[in-house]
């Protein structure tokens, strides 16, 4: 794990956002065993074979999680936004996160990378 990503998560001001970022990071690591991570554009990016697989970003009231290479995914209705090649879910305080579902989607999307 990259120390810069750890530092990013530890610096998140809202405790619930920091916890969520940590959980999403664990989801990515579980879905992509050989994932590389780095801070780029001031947010954690996760790569497989040098190609973007996922990114976490925070805003005032949400944590966004983007899955790249998502064109062939079957996604739950109404949860994700964005163009076919990358889909983003915006999570707010109190939202339930289905870690198994996200892990499966990340695994499927990254399989071809």
PDB file of N, CA and C in Angstrom:
ATOM      1  N   UNK A   1       0.839  -1.184   0.000  1.00  0.00           N
ATOM      2  CA  UNK A   1       0.000   0.000   0.000  1.00  0.00           C
ATOM      3  C   UNK A   1       0.885   1.249   0.000  1.00  0.00           C
ATOM      4  N   UNK A   2       0.436   2.220  -0.730  1.00  0.00           N
ATOM      5  CA  UNK A   2       1.183   3.467  -0.906  1.00  0.00           C
ATOM      6  C   UNK A   2       0.947   4.391   0.293  1.00  0.00           C
ATOM      7  N   UNK A   3       2.035   4.882   0.881  1.00  0.00           N
ATOM      8  CA  UNK A   3       1.918   5.751   2.057  1.00  0.00           C
ATOM      9  C   UNK A   3       1.174   7.049   1.734  1.00  0.00           C
ATOM     10  N   UNK A   4       1.326   7.571   0.521  1.00  0.00           N
ATOM     11  CA  UNK A   4       0.610   8.796   0.146  1.00  0.00           C
ATOM     12  C   UNK A   4      -0.909   8.585   0.186  1.00  0.00           C
ATOM     13  N   UNK A   5      -1.355   7.412  -0.226  1.00  0.00           N
ATOM     14  CA  UNK A   5      -2.792   7.103  -0.183  1.00  0.00           C
ATOM     15  C   UNK A   5      -3.245   6.984   1.275  1.00  0.00           C
ATOM     16  N   UNK A   6      -2.440   6.336   2.092  1.00  0.00           N
ATOM     17  CA  UNK A   6      -2.745   6.245   3.521  1.00  0.00           C
ATOM     18  C   UNK A   6      -2.842   7.642   4.129  1.00  0.00           C
ATOM     19  N   UNK A   7      -1.888   8.503   3.803  1.00  0.00           N
ATOM     20  CA  UNK A   7      -1.894   9.879   4.310  1.00  0.00           C
ATOM     21  C   UNK A   7      -3.140  10.633   3.851  1.00  0.00           C
ATOM     22  N   UNK A   8      -3.539  10.432   2.589  1.00  0.00           N
ATOM     23  CA  UNK A   8      -4.752  11.077   2.062  1.00  0.00           C
ATOM     24  C   UNK A   8      -5.960  10.689   2.911  1.00  0.00           C
ATOM     25  N   UNK A   9      -6.115   9.391   3.133  1.00  0.00           N
ATOM     26  CA  UNK A   9      -7.271   8.895   3.879  1.00  0.00           C
ATOM     27  C   UNK A   9      -7.252   9.415   5.316  1.00  0.00           C
ATOM     28  N   UNK A  10      -6.075   9.414   5.942  1.00  0.00           N
ATOM     29  CA  UNK A  10      -5.967   9.892   7.319  1.00  0.00           C
ATOM     30  C   UNK A  10      -6.250  11.392   7.427  1.00  0.00           C
ATOM     31  N   UNK A  11      -6.043  12.135   6.338  1.00  0.00           N
ATOM     32  CA  UNK A  11      -6.252  13.584   6.357  1.00  0.00           C
ATOM     33  C   UNK A  11      -7.694  13.999   6.061  1.00  0.00           C
ATOM     34  N   UNK A  12      -8.545  13.049   5.663  1.00  0.00           N
ATOM     35  CA  UNK A  12      -9.945  13.374   5.381  1.00  0.00           C
ATOM     36  C   UNK A  12     -10.589  13.871   6.673  1.00  0.00           C
ATOM     37  N   UNK A  13     -11.238  15.036   6.586  1.00  0.00           N
ATOM     38  CA  UNK A  13     -11.741  15.709   7.796  1.00  0.00           C
ATOM     39  C   UNK A  13     -12.909  14.987   8.463  1.00  0.00           C
ATOM     40  N   UNK A  14     -13.865  14.526   7.683  1.00  0.00           N
ATOM     41  CA  UNK A  14     -15.045  13.873   8.252  1.00  0.00           C
ATOM     42  C   UNK A  14     -14.736  12.402   8.551  1.00  0.00           C
ATOM     43  N   UNK A  15     -14.891  11.973   9.806  1.00  0.00           N
ATOM     44  CA  UNK A  15     -14.563  10.578  10.153  1.00  0.00           C
ATOM     45  C   UNK A  15     -15.295   9.544   9.297  1.00  0.00           C
ATOM     46  N   UNK A  16     -16.573   9.777   8.992  1.00  0.00           N
ATOM     47  CA  UNK A  16     -17.311   8.793   8.192  1.00  0.00           C
ATOM     48  C   UNK A  16     -16.728   8.683   6.795  1.00  0.00           C
ATOM     49  N   UNK A  17     -16.228   9.811   6.246  1.00  0.00           N
ATOM     50  CA  UNK A  17     -15.624   9.769   4.912  1.00  0.00           C
ATOM     51  C   UNK A  17     -14.302   9.003   4.943  1.00  0.00           C
ATOM     52  N   UNK A  18     -13.510   9.214   5.978  1.00  0.00           N
ATOM     53  CA  UNK A  18     -12.250   8.487   6.109  1.00  0.00           C
ATOM     54  C   UNK A  18     -12.473   6.991   6.211  1.00  0.00           C
ATOM     55  N   UNK A  19     -13.470   6.599   7.026  1.00  0.00           N
ATOM     56  CA  UNK A  19     -13.805   5.174   7.164  1.00  0.00           C
ATOM     57  C   UNK A  19     -14.259   4.592   5.836  1.00  0.00           C
ATOM     58  N   UNK A  20     -15.076   5.337   5.116  1.00  0.00           N
ATOM     59  CA  UNK A  20     -15.571   4.876   3.823  1.00  0.00           C
ATOM     60  C   UNK A  20     -14.430   4.755   2.809  1.00  0.00           C
ATOM     61  N   UNK A  21     -13.535   5.719   2.790  1.00  0.00           N
ATOM     62  CA  UNK A  21     -12.375   5.649   1.892  1.00  0.00           C
ATOM     63  C   UNK A  21     -11.538   4.403   2.189  1.00  0.00           C
ATOM     64  N   UNK A  22     -11.342   4.108   3.470  1.00  0.00           N
ATOM     65  CA  UNK A  22     -10.585   2.908   3.855  1.00  0.00           C
ATOM     66  C   UNK A  22     -11.288   1.643   3.378  1.00  0.00           C
ATOM     67  N   UNK A  23     -12.611   1.594   3.533  1.00  0.00           N
ATOM     68  CA  UNK A  23     -13.369   0.421   3.082  1.00  0.00           C
ATOM     69  C   UNK A  23     -13.284   0.259   1.572  1.00  0.00           C
ATOM     70  N   UNK A  24     -13.402   1.381   0.847  1.00  0.00           N
ATOM     71  CA  UNK A  24     -13.322   1.310  -0.617  1.00  0.00           C
ATOM     72  C   UNK A  24     -11.926   0.860  -1.057  1.00  0.00           C
ATOM     73  N   UNK A  25     -10.908   1.332  -0.367  1.00  0.00           N
ATOM     74  CA  UNK A  25      -9.536   0.897  -0.661  1.00  0.00           C
ATOM     75  C   UNK A  25      -9.413  -0.618  -0.471  1.00  0.00           C
ATOM     76  N   UNK A  26      -9.970  -1.129   0.621  1.00  0.00           N
ATOM     77  CA  UNK A  26      -9.945  -2.575   0.874  1.00  0.00           C
ATOM     78  C   UNK A  26     -10.691  -3.335  -0.216  1.00  0.00           C
ATOM     79  N   UNK A  27     -11.817  -2.786  -0.674  1.00  0.00           N
ATOM     80  CA  UNK A  27     -12.582  -3.407  -1.762  1.00  0.00           C
ATOM     81  C   UNK A  27     -11.696  -3.557  -3.003  1.00  0.00           C
ATOM     82  N   UNK A  28     -10.993  -2.484  -3.356  1.00  0.00           N
ATOM     83  CA  UNK A  28     -10.140  -2.518  -4.553  1.00  0.00           C
ATOM     84  C   UNK A  28      -9.029  -3.544  -4.377  1.00  0.00           C
ATOM     85  N   UNK A  29      -8.390  -3.550  -3.220  1.00  0.00           N
ATOM     86  CA  UNK A  29      -7.297  -4.502  -2.987  1.00  0.00           C
ATOM     87  C   UNK A  29      -7.798  -5.941  -3.001  1.00  0.00           C
ATOM     88  N   UNK A  30      -9.010  -6.164  -2.529  1.00  0.00           N
ATOM     89  CA  UNK A  30      -9.585  -7.505  -2.581  1.00  0.00           C
ATOM     90  C   UNK A  30      -9.947  -7.941  -3.991  1.00  0.00           C
ATOM     91  N   UNK A  31     -10.356  -6.985  -4.803  1.00  0.00           N
ATOM     92  CA  UNK A  31     -10.797  -7.286  -6.170  1.00  0.00           C
ATOM     93  C   UNK A  31      -9.632  -7.401  -7.148  1.00  0.00           C
ATOM     94  N   UNK A  32      -8.560  -6.674  -6.874  1.00  0.00           N
ATOM     95  CA  UNK A  32      -7.396  -6.653  -7.776  1.00  0.00           C
ATOM     96  C   UNK A  32      -6.154  -6.937  -6.928  1.00  0.00           C
ATOM     97  N   UNK A  33      -5.779  -8.206  -6.801  1.00  0.00           N
ATOM     98  CA  UNK A  33      -4.672  -8.562  -5.906  1.00  0.00           C
ATOM     99  C   UNK A  33      -3.354  -7.823  -6.195  1.00  0.00           C
ATOM    100  N   UNK A  34      -3.056  -7.551  -7.439  1.00  0.00           N
ATOM    101  CA  UNK A  34      -1.770  -6.922  -7.796  1.00  0.00           C
ATOM    102  C   UNK A  34      -1.922  -5.427  -8.100  1.00  0.00           C
ATOM    103  N   UNK A  35      -2.918  -4.791  -7.487  1.00  0.00           N
ATOM    104  CA  UNK A  35      -3.201  -3.380  -7.765  1.00  0.00           C
ATOM    105  C   UNK A  35      -2.042  -2.481  -7.322  1.00  0.00           C
ATOM    106  N   UNK A  36      -1.806  -1.450  -8.111  1.00  0.00           N
ATOM    107  CA  UNK A  36      -0.868  -0.400  -7.720  1.00  0.00           C
ATOM    108  C   UNK A  36      -1.714   0.823  -7.370  1.00  0.00           C
ATOM    109  N   UNK A  37      -1.250   1.589  -6.400  1.00  0.00           N
ATOM    110  CA  UNK A  37      -2.000   2.786  -6.028  1.00  0.00           C
ATOM    111  C   UNK A  37      -1.060   3.975  -5.951  1.00  0.00           C
ATOM    112  N   UNK A  38      -1.637   5.143  -6.235  1.00  0.00           N
ATOM    113  CA  UNK A  38      -0.868   6.384  -6.168  1.00  0.00           C
ATOM    114  C   UNK A  38      -1.828   7.559  -6.040  1.00  0.00           C
ATOM    115  N   UNK A  39      -1.273   8.680  -5.602  1.00  0.00           N
ATOM    116  CA  UNK A  39      -2.043   9.912  -5.581  1.00  0.00           C
ATOM    117  C   UNK A  39      -1.792  10.616  -6.914  1.00  0.00           C
ATOM    118  N   UNK A  40      -2.870  10.936  -7.595  1.00  0.00           N
ATOM    119  CA  UNK A  40      -2.791  11.672  -8.851  1.00  0.00           C
ATOM    120  C   UNK A  40      -3.982  12.617  -8.872  1.00  0.00           C
ATOM    121  N   UNK A  41      -3.757  13.850  -9.302  1.00  0.00           N
ATOM    122  CA  UNK A  41      -4.816  14.863  -9.278  1.00  0.00           C
ATOM    123  C   UNK A  41      -5.405  15.014  -7.874  1.00  0.00           C
ATOM    124  N   UNK A  42      -4.550  14.860  -6.873  1.00  0.00           N
ATOM    125  CA  UNK A  42      -4.908  15.041  -5.457  1.00  0.00           C
ATOM    126  C   UNK A  42      -5.923  14.031  -4.934  1.00  0.00           C
ATOM    127  N   UNK A  43      -5.991  12.839  -5.538  1.00  0.00           N
ATOM    128  CA  UNK A  43      -6.878  11.795  -5.033  1.00  0.00           C
ATOM    129  C   UNK A  43      -6.303  10.415  -5.333  1.00  0.00           C
ATOM    130  N   UNK A  44      -6.699   9.401  -4.551  1.00  0.00           N
ATOM    131  CA  UNK A  44      -6.174   8.053  -4.748  1.00  0.00           C
ATOM    132  C   UNK A  44      -6.667   7.424  -6.058  1.00  0.00           C
ATOM    133  N   UNK A  45      -5.709   6.943  -6.834  1.00  0.00           N
ATOM    134  CA  UNK A  45      -5.989   6.207  -8.065  1.00  0.00           C
ATOM    135  C   UNK A  45      -5.442   4.787  -7.906  1.00  0.00           C
ATOM    136  N   UNK A  46      -6.168   3.836  -8.443  1.00  0.00           N
ATOM    137  CA  UNK A  46      -5.788   2.434  -8.362  1.00  0.00           C
ATOM    138  C   UNK A  46      -5.603   1.918  -9.789  1.00  0.00           C
ATOM    139  N   UNK A  47      -4.457   1.280 -10.036  1.00  0.00           N
ATOM    140  CA  UNK A  47      -4.111   0.864 -11.382  1.00  0.00           C
ATOM    141  C   UNK A  47      -3.811  -0.625 -11.444  1.00  0.00           C
ATOM    142  N   UNK A  48      -4.119  -1.208 -12.582  1.00  0.00           N
ATOM    143  CA  UNK A  48      -3.746  -2.586 -12.883  1.00  0.00           C
ATOM    144  C   UNK A  48      -3.007  -2.552 -14.214  1.00  0.00           C
ATOM    145  N   UNK A  49      -1.803  -3.083 -14.220  1.00  0.00           N
ATOM    146  CA  UNK A  49      -0.966  -3.075 -15.429  1.00  0.00           C
ATOM    147  C   UNK A  49      -0.802  -1.667 -15.989  1.00  0.00           C
ATOM    148  N   UNK A  50      -0.720  -0.683 -15.092  1.00  0.00           N
ATOM    149  CA  UNK A  50      -0.511   0.704 -15.501  1.00  0.00           C
ATOM    150  C   UNK A  50      -1.748   1.412 -16.022  1.00  0.00           C
ATOM    151  N   UNK A  51      -2.904   0.744 -15.973  1.00  0.00           N
ATOM    152  CA  UNK A  51      -4.148   1.346 -16.471  1.00  0.00           C
ATOM    153  C   UNK A  51      -5.099   1.599 -15.307  1.00  0.00           C
ATOM    154  N   UNK A  52      -5.844   2.708 -15.403  1.00  0.00           N
ATOM    155  CA  UNK A  52      -6.776   3.064 -14.337  1.00  0.00           C
ATOM    156  C   UNK A  52      -7.821   1.974 -14.132  1.00  0.00           C
ATOM    157  N   UNK A  53      -8.022   1.604 -12.866  1.00  0.00           N
ATOM    158  CA  UNK A  53      -9.064   0.649 -12.511  1.00  0.00           C
ATOM    159  C   UNK A  53     -10.146   1.329 -11.669  1.00  0.00           C
ATOM    160  N   UNK A  54      -9.719   2.222 -10.740  1.00  0.00           N
ATOM    161  CA  UNK A  54     -10.681   2.888  -9.859  1.00  0.00           C
ATOM    162  C   UNK A  54     -10.054   4.142  -9.275  1.00  0.00           C
ATOM    163  N   UNK A  55     -10.915   5.033  -8.786  1.00  0.00           N
ATOM    164  CA  UNK A  55     -10.454   6.245  -8.110  1.00  0.00           C
ATOM    165  C   UNK A  55     -11.454   6.597  -7.012  1.00  0.00           C
ATOM    166  N   UNK A  56     -10.919   7.123  -5.915  1.00  0.00           N
ATOM    167  CA  UNK A  56     -11.740   7.603  -4.804  1.00  0.00           C
ATOM    168  C   UNK A  56     -11.561   9.110  -4.725  1.00  0.00           C
ATOM    169  N   UNK A  57     -12.655   9.832  -4.551  1.00  0.00           N
ATOM    170  CA  UNK A  57     -12.544  11.273  -4.322  1.00  0.00           C
ATOM    171  C   UNK A  57     -13.572  11.686  -3.269  1.00  0.00           C
ATOM    172  N   UNK A  58     -13.253  12.770  -2.580  1.00  0.00           N
ATOM    173  CA  UNK A  58     -14.161  13.257  -1.553  1.00  0.00           C
ATOM    174  C   UNK A  58     -14.615  14.668  -1.899  1.00  0.00           C
ATOM    175  N   UNK A  59     -15.814  14.999  -1.461  1.00  0.00           N
ATOM    176  CA  UNK A  59     -16.333  16.359  -1.564  1.00  0.00           C
ATOM    177  C   UNK A  59     -16.908  16.713  -0.197  1.00  0.00           C
ATOM    178  N   UNK A  60     -17.519  17.856  -0.099  1.00  0.00           N
ATOM    179  CA  UNK A  60     -18.006  18.323   1.194  1.00  0.00           C
ATOM    180  C   UNK A  60     -18.937  17.314   1.871  1.00  0.00           C
ATOM    181  N   UNK A  61     -19.836  16.695   1.094  1.00  0.00           N
ATOM    182  CA  UNK A  61     -20.842  15.826   1.702  1.00  0.00           C
ATOM    183  C   UNK A  61     -20.907  14.425   1.108  1.00  0.00           C
ATOM    184  N   UNK A  62     -19.857  14.015   0.376  1.00  0.00           N
ATOM    185  CA  UNK A  62     -19.926  12.705  -0.276  1.00  0.00           C
ATOM    186  C   UNK A  62     -18.531  12.133  -0.511  1.00  0.00           C
ATOM    187  N   UNK A  63     -18.520  10.833  -0.782  1.00  0.00           N
ATOM    188  CA  UNK A  63     -17.335  10.137  -1.276  1.00  0.00           C
ATOM    189  C   UNK A  63     -17.748   9.528  -2.609  1.00  0.00           C
ATOM    190  N   UNK A  64     -16.974   9.819  -3.649  1.00  0.00           N
ATOM    191  CA  UNK A  64     -17.261   9.261  -4.970  1.00  0.00           C
ATOM    192  C   UNK A  64     -16.273   8.140  -5.257  1.00  0.00           C
ATOM    193  N   UNK A  65     -16.795   7.085  -5.867  1.00  0.00           N
ATOM    194  CA  UNK A  65     -15.979   5.932  -6.229  1.00  0.00           C
ATOM    195  C   UNK A  65     -16.233   5.653  -7.704  1.00  0.00           C
ATOM    196  N   UNK A  66     -15.178   5.762  -8.501  1.00  0.00           N
ATOM    197  CA  UNK A  66     -15.299   5.578  -9.948  1.00  0.00           C
ATOM    198  C   UNK A  66     -14.629   4.271 -10.359  1.00  0.00           C
ATOM    199  N   UNK A  67     -15.338   3.515 -11.173  1.00  0.00           N
ATOM    200  CA  UNK A  67     -14.818   2.276 -11.754  1.00  0.00           C
ATOM    201  C   UNK A  67     -14.557   2.538 -13.236  1.00  0.00           C
ATOM    202  N   UNK A  68     -13.329   2.281 -13.669  1.00  0.00           N
ATOM    203  CA  UNK A  68     -12.965   2.465 -15.074  1.00  0.00           C
ATOM    204  C   UNK A  68     -13.156   1.162 -15.840  1.00  0.00           C
ATOM    205  N   UNK A  69     -13.170   1.251 -17.171  1.00  0.00           N
ATOM    206  CA  UNK A  69     -13.338   0.100 -18.058  1.00  0.00           C
ATOM    207  C   UNK A  69     -14.690  -0.576 -17.777  1.00  0.00           C
ATOM    208  N   UNK A  70     -15.710   0.241 -17.568  1.00  0.00           N
ATOM    209  CA  UNK A  70     -17.010  -0.247 -17.087  1.00  0.00           C
ATOM    210  C   UNK A  70     -18.020  -0.518 -18.196  1.00  0.00           C
ATOM    211  N   UNK A  71     -17.636  -0.390 -19.446  1.00  0.00           N
ATOM    212  CA  UNK A  71     -18.591  -0.498 -20.560  1.00  0.00           C
ATOM    213  C   UNK A  71     -19.401  -1.789 -20.567  1.00  0.00           C
ATOM    214  N   UNK A  72     -18.794  -2.898 -20.147  1.00  0.00           N
ATOM    215  CA  UNK A  72     -19.475  -4.191 -20.233  1.00  0.00           C
ATOM    216  C   UNK A  72     -20.141  -4.620 -18.922  1.00  0.00           C
ATOM    217  N   UNK A  73     -20.135  -3.748 -17.927  1.00  0.00           N
ATOM    218  CA  UNK A  73     -20.721  -4.115 -16.638  1.00  0.00           C
ATOM    219  C   UNK A  73     -22.245  -4.007 -16.660  1.00  0.00           C
ATOM    220  N   UNK A  74     -22.885  -4.891 -15.923  1.00  0.00           N
ATOM    221  CA  UNK A  74     -24.310  -4.777 -15.662  1.00  0.00           C
ATOM    222  C   UNK A  74     -24.429  -4.136 -14.289  1.00  0.00           C
ATOM    223  N   UNK A  75     -24.901  -2.892 -14.274  1.00  0.00           N
ATOM    224  CA  UNK A  75     -24.918  -2.113 -13.048  1.00  0.00           C
ATOM    225  C   UNK A  75     -26.318  -2.022 -12.460  1.00  0.00           C
ATOM    226  N   UNK A  76     -26.395  -1.917 -11.126  1.00  0.00           N
ATOM    227  CA  UNK A  76     -27.701  -1.722 -10.486  1.00  0.00           C
ATOM    228  C   UNK A  76     -28.338  -0.419 -10.970  1.00  0.00           C
ATOM    229  N   UNK A  77     -29.611  -0.458 -11.191  1.00  0.00           N
ATOM    230  CA  UNK A  77     -30.357   0.705 -11.708  1.00  0.00           C
ATOM    231  C   UNK A  77     -30.251   1.894 -10.764  1.00  0.00           C
ATOM    232  N   UNK A  78     -29.882   3.049 -11.316  1.00  0.00           N
ATOM    233  CA  UNK A  78     -29.932   4.296 -10.578  1.00  0.00           C
ATOM    234  C   UNK A  78     -28.802   4.585  -9.605  1.00  0.00           C
ATOM    235  N   UNK A  79     -27.834   3.688  -9.453  1.00  0.00           N
ATOM    236  CA  UNK A  79     -26.760   3.922  -8.491  1.00  0.00           C
ATOM    237  C   UNK A  79     -25.546   4.636  -9.089  1.00  0.00           C
ATOM    238  N   UNK A  80     -25.265   4.373 -10.364  1.00  0.00           N
ATOM    239  CA  UNK A  80     -24.053   4.879 -10.991  1.00  0.00           C
ATOM    240  C   UNK A  80     -24.371   5.908 -12.067  1.00  0.00           C
ATOM    241  N   UNK A  81     -23.477   6.891 -12.209  1.00  0.00           N
ATOM    242  CA  UNK A  81     -23.576   7.908 -13.250  1.00  0.00           C
ATOM    243  C   UNK A  81     -22.295   7.904 -14.062  1.00  0.00           C
ATOM    244  N   UNK A  82     -22.359   8.549 -15.219  1.00  0.00           N
ATOM    245  CA  UNK A  82     -21.164   8.735 -16.026  1.00  0.00           C
ATOM    246  C   UNK A  82     -21.235   8.035 -17.359  1.00  0.00           C
ATOM    247  N   UNK A  83     -20.242   8.300 -18.205  1.00  0.00           N
ATOM    248  CA  UNK A  83     -20.198   7.684 -19.530  1.00  0.00           C
ATOM    249  C   UNK A  83     -19.934   6.182 -19.414  1.00  0.00           C
ATOM    250  N   UNK A  84     -20.200   5.430 -20.488  1.00  0.00           N
ATOM    251  CA  UNK A  84     -20.073   3.965 -20.428  1.00  0.00           C
ATOM    252  C   UNK A  84     -18.707   3.472 -19.944  1.00  0.00           C
ATOM    253  N   UNK A  85     -17.637   4.171 -20.315  1.00  0.00           N
ATOM    254  CA  UNK A  85     -16.306   3.659 -19.983  1.00  0.00           C
ATOM    255  C   UNK A  85     -15.906   3.866 -18.513  1.00  0.00           C
ATOM    256  N   UNK A  86     -16.596   4.755 -17.795  1.00  0.00           N
ATOM    257  CA  UNK A  86     -16.306   4.934 -16.372  1.00  0.00           C
ATOM    258  C   UNK A  86     -17.597   5.307 -15.645  1.00  0.00           C
ATOM    259  N   UNK A  87     -17.855   4.592 -14.590  1.00  0.00           N
ATOM    260  CA  UNK A  87     -19.088   4.791 -13.823  1.00  0.00           C
ATOM    261  C   UNK A  87     -18.750   5.177 -12.391  1.00  0.00           C
ATOM    262  N   UNK A  88     -19.496   6.147 -11.874  1.00  0.00           N
ATOM    263  CA  UNK A  88     -19.242   6.681 -10.543  1.00  0.00           C
ATOM    264  C   UNK A  88     -20.467   6.525  -9.661  1.00  0.00           C
ATOM    265  N   UNK A  89     -20.218   6.072  -8.431  1.00  0.00           N
ATOM    266  CA  UNK A  89     -21.260   6.036  -7.410  1.00  0.00           C
ATOM    267  C   UNK A  89     -20.897   7.097  -6.375  1.00  0.00           C
ATOM    268  N   UNK A  90     -21.862   7.907  -6.007  1.00  0.00           N
ATOM    269  CA  UNK A  90     -21.652   8.964  -5.017  1.00  0.00           C
ATOM    270  C   UNK A  90     -22.309   8.502  -3.717  1.00  0.00           C
ATOM    271  N   UNK A  91     -21.489   8.356  -2.683  1.00  0.00           N
ATOM    272  CA  UNK A  91     -21.956   7.843  -1.405  1.00  0.00           C
ATOM    273  C   UNK A  91     -21.990   8.965  -0.373  1.00  0.00           C
ATOM    274  N   UNK A  92     -23.110   9.067   0.322  1.00  0.00           N
ATOM    275  CA  UNK A  92     -23.269  10.091   1.357  1.00  0.00           C
ATOM    276  C   UNK A  92     -23.377   9.432   2.730  1.00  0.00           C
ATOM    277  N   UNK A  93     -23.213  10.236   3.758  1.00  0.00           N
ATOM    278  CA  UNK A  93     -23.278   9.715   5.117  1.00  0.00           C
ATOM    279  C   UNK A  93     -24.588   8.972   5.320  1.00  0.00           C
ATOM    280  N   UNK A  94     -24.494   7.785   5.885  1.00  0.00           N
ATOM    281  CA  UNK A  94     -25.685   6.976   6.145  1.00  0.00           C
ATOM    282  C   UNK A  94     -26.036   6.010   5.030  1.00  0.00           C
ATOM    283  N   UNK A  95     -25.432   6.181   3.830  1.00  0.00           N
ATOM    284  CA  UNK A  95     -25.675   5.230   2.746  1.00  0.00           C
ATOM    285  C   UNK A  95     -25.088   3.864   3.105  1.00  0.00           C
ATOM    286  N   UNK A  96     -25.773   2.819   2.692  1.00  0.00           N
ATOM    287  CA  UNK A  96     -25.258   1.470   2.867  1.00  0.00           C
ATOM    288  C   UNK A  96     -24.386   1.132   1.658  1.00  0.00           C
ATOM    289  N   UNK A  97     -23.220   0.581   1.926  1.00  0.00           N
ATOM    290  CA  UNK A  97     -22.306   0.213   0.856  1.00  0.00           C
ATOM    291  C   UNK A  97     -22.266  -1.303   0.753  1.00  0.00           C
ATOM    292  N   UNK A  98     -22.574  -1.823  -0.422  1.00  0.00           N
ATOM    293  CA  UNK A  98     -22.500  -3.259  -0.657  1.00  0.00           C
ATOM    294  C   UNK A  98     -21.085  -3.571  -1.151  1.00  0.00           C
ATOM    295  N   UNK A  99     -20.196  -3.859  -0.202  1.00  0.00           N
ATOM    296  CA  UNK A  99     -18.789  -4.095  -0.529  1.00  0.00           C
ATOM    297  C   UNK A  99     -18.606  -5.273  -1.477  1.00  0.00           C
ATOM    298  N   UNK A 100     -19.402  -6.328  -1.282  1.00  0.00           N
ATOM    299  CA  UNK A 100     -19.288  -7.503  -2.161  1.00  0.00           C
ATOM    300  C   UNK A 100     -19.658  -7.145  -3.593  1.00  0.00           C
ATOM    301  N   UNK A 101     -20.719  -6.371  -3.740  1.00  0.00           N
ATOM    302  CA  UNK A 101     -21.148  -5.955  -5.079  1.00  0.00           C
ATOM    303  C   UNK A 101     -20.081  -5.082  -5.736  1.00  0.00           C
ATOM    304  N   UNK A 102     -19.562  -4.092  -4.996  1.00  0.00           N
ATOM    305  CA  UNK A 102     -18.522  -3.228  -5.559  1.00  0.00           C
ATOM    306  C   UNK A 102     -17.272  -4.032  -5.908  1.00  0.00           C
ATOM    307  N   UNK A 103     -16.905  -4.960  -5.052  1.00  0.00           N
ATOM    308  CA  UNK A 103     -15.732  -5.799  -5.315  1.00  0.00           C
ATOM    309  C   UNK A 103     -15.918  -6.598  -6.603  1.00  0.00           C
ATOM    310  N   UNK A 104     -17.095  -7.157  -6.777  1.00  0.00           N
ATOM    311  CA  UNK A 104     -17.395  -7.925  -7.989  1.00  0.00           C
ATOM    312  C   UNK A 104     -17.307  -7.038  -9.231  1.00  0.00           C
ATOM    313  N   UNK A 105     -17.870  -5.828  -9.157  1.00  0.00           N
ATOM    314  CA  UNK A 105     -17.836  -4.912 -10.307  1.00  0.00           C
ATOM    315  C   UNK A 105     -16.405  -4.497 -10.644  1.00  0.00           C
ATOM    316  N   UNK A 106     -15.614  -4.182  -9.619  1.00  0.00           N
ATOM    317  CA  UNK A 106     -14.210  -3.795  -9.852  1.00  0.00           C
ATOM    318  C   UNK A 106     -13.446  -4.969 -10.452  1.00  0.00           C
ATOM    319  N   UNK A 107     -13.675  -6.153  -9.937  1.00  0.00           N
ATOM    320  CA  UNK A 107     -13.003  -7.348 -10.451  1.00  0.00           C
ATOM    321  C   UNK A 107     -13.347  -7.580 -11.927  1.00  0.00           C
ATOM    322  N   UNK A 108     -14.634  -7.490 -12.249  1.00  0.00           N
ATOM    323  CA  UNK A 108     -15.071  -7.685 -13.638  1.00  0.00           C
ATOM    324  C   UNK A 108     -14.472  -6.619 -14.560  1.00  0.00           C
ATOM    325  N   UNK A 109     -14.533  -5.371 -14.131  1.00  0.00           N
ATOM    326  CA  UNK A 109     -14.058  -4.269 -14.966  1.00  0.00           C
ATOM    327  C   UNK A 109     -12.551  -4.337 -15.189  1.00  0.00           C
ATOM    328  N   UNK A 110     -11.820  -4.764 -14.176  1.00  0.00           N
ATOM    329  CA  UNK A 110     -10.362  -4.780 -14.281  1.00  0.00           C
ATOM    330  C   UNK A 110      -9.817  -6.051 -14.932  1.00  0.00           C
ATOM    331  N   UNK A 111     -10.665  -7.032 -15.143  1.00  0.00           N
ATOM    332  CA  UNK A 111     -10.203  -8.319 -15.694  1.00  0.00           C
ATOM    333  C   UNK A 111      -9.512  -8.159 -17.047  1.00  0.00           C
ATOM    334  N   UNK A 112      -9.959  -7.208 -17.848  1.00  0.00           N
ATOM    335  CA  UNK A 112      -9.398  -7.034 -19.183  1.00  0.00           C
ATOM    336  C   UNK A 112      -8.217  -6.053 -19.212  1.00  0.00           C
ATOM    337  N   UNK A 113      -7.851  -5.489 -18.069  1.00  0.00           N
ATOM    338  CA  UNK A 113      -6.748  -4.517 -18.046  1.00  0.00           C
ATOM    339  C   UNK A 113      -5.397  -5.229 -18.022  1.00  0.00           C
TER     340      UNK A 113
END
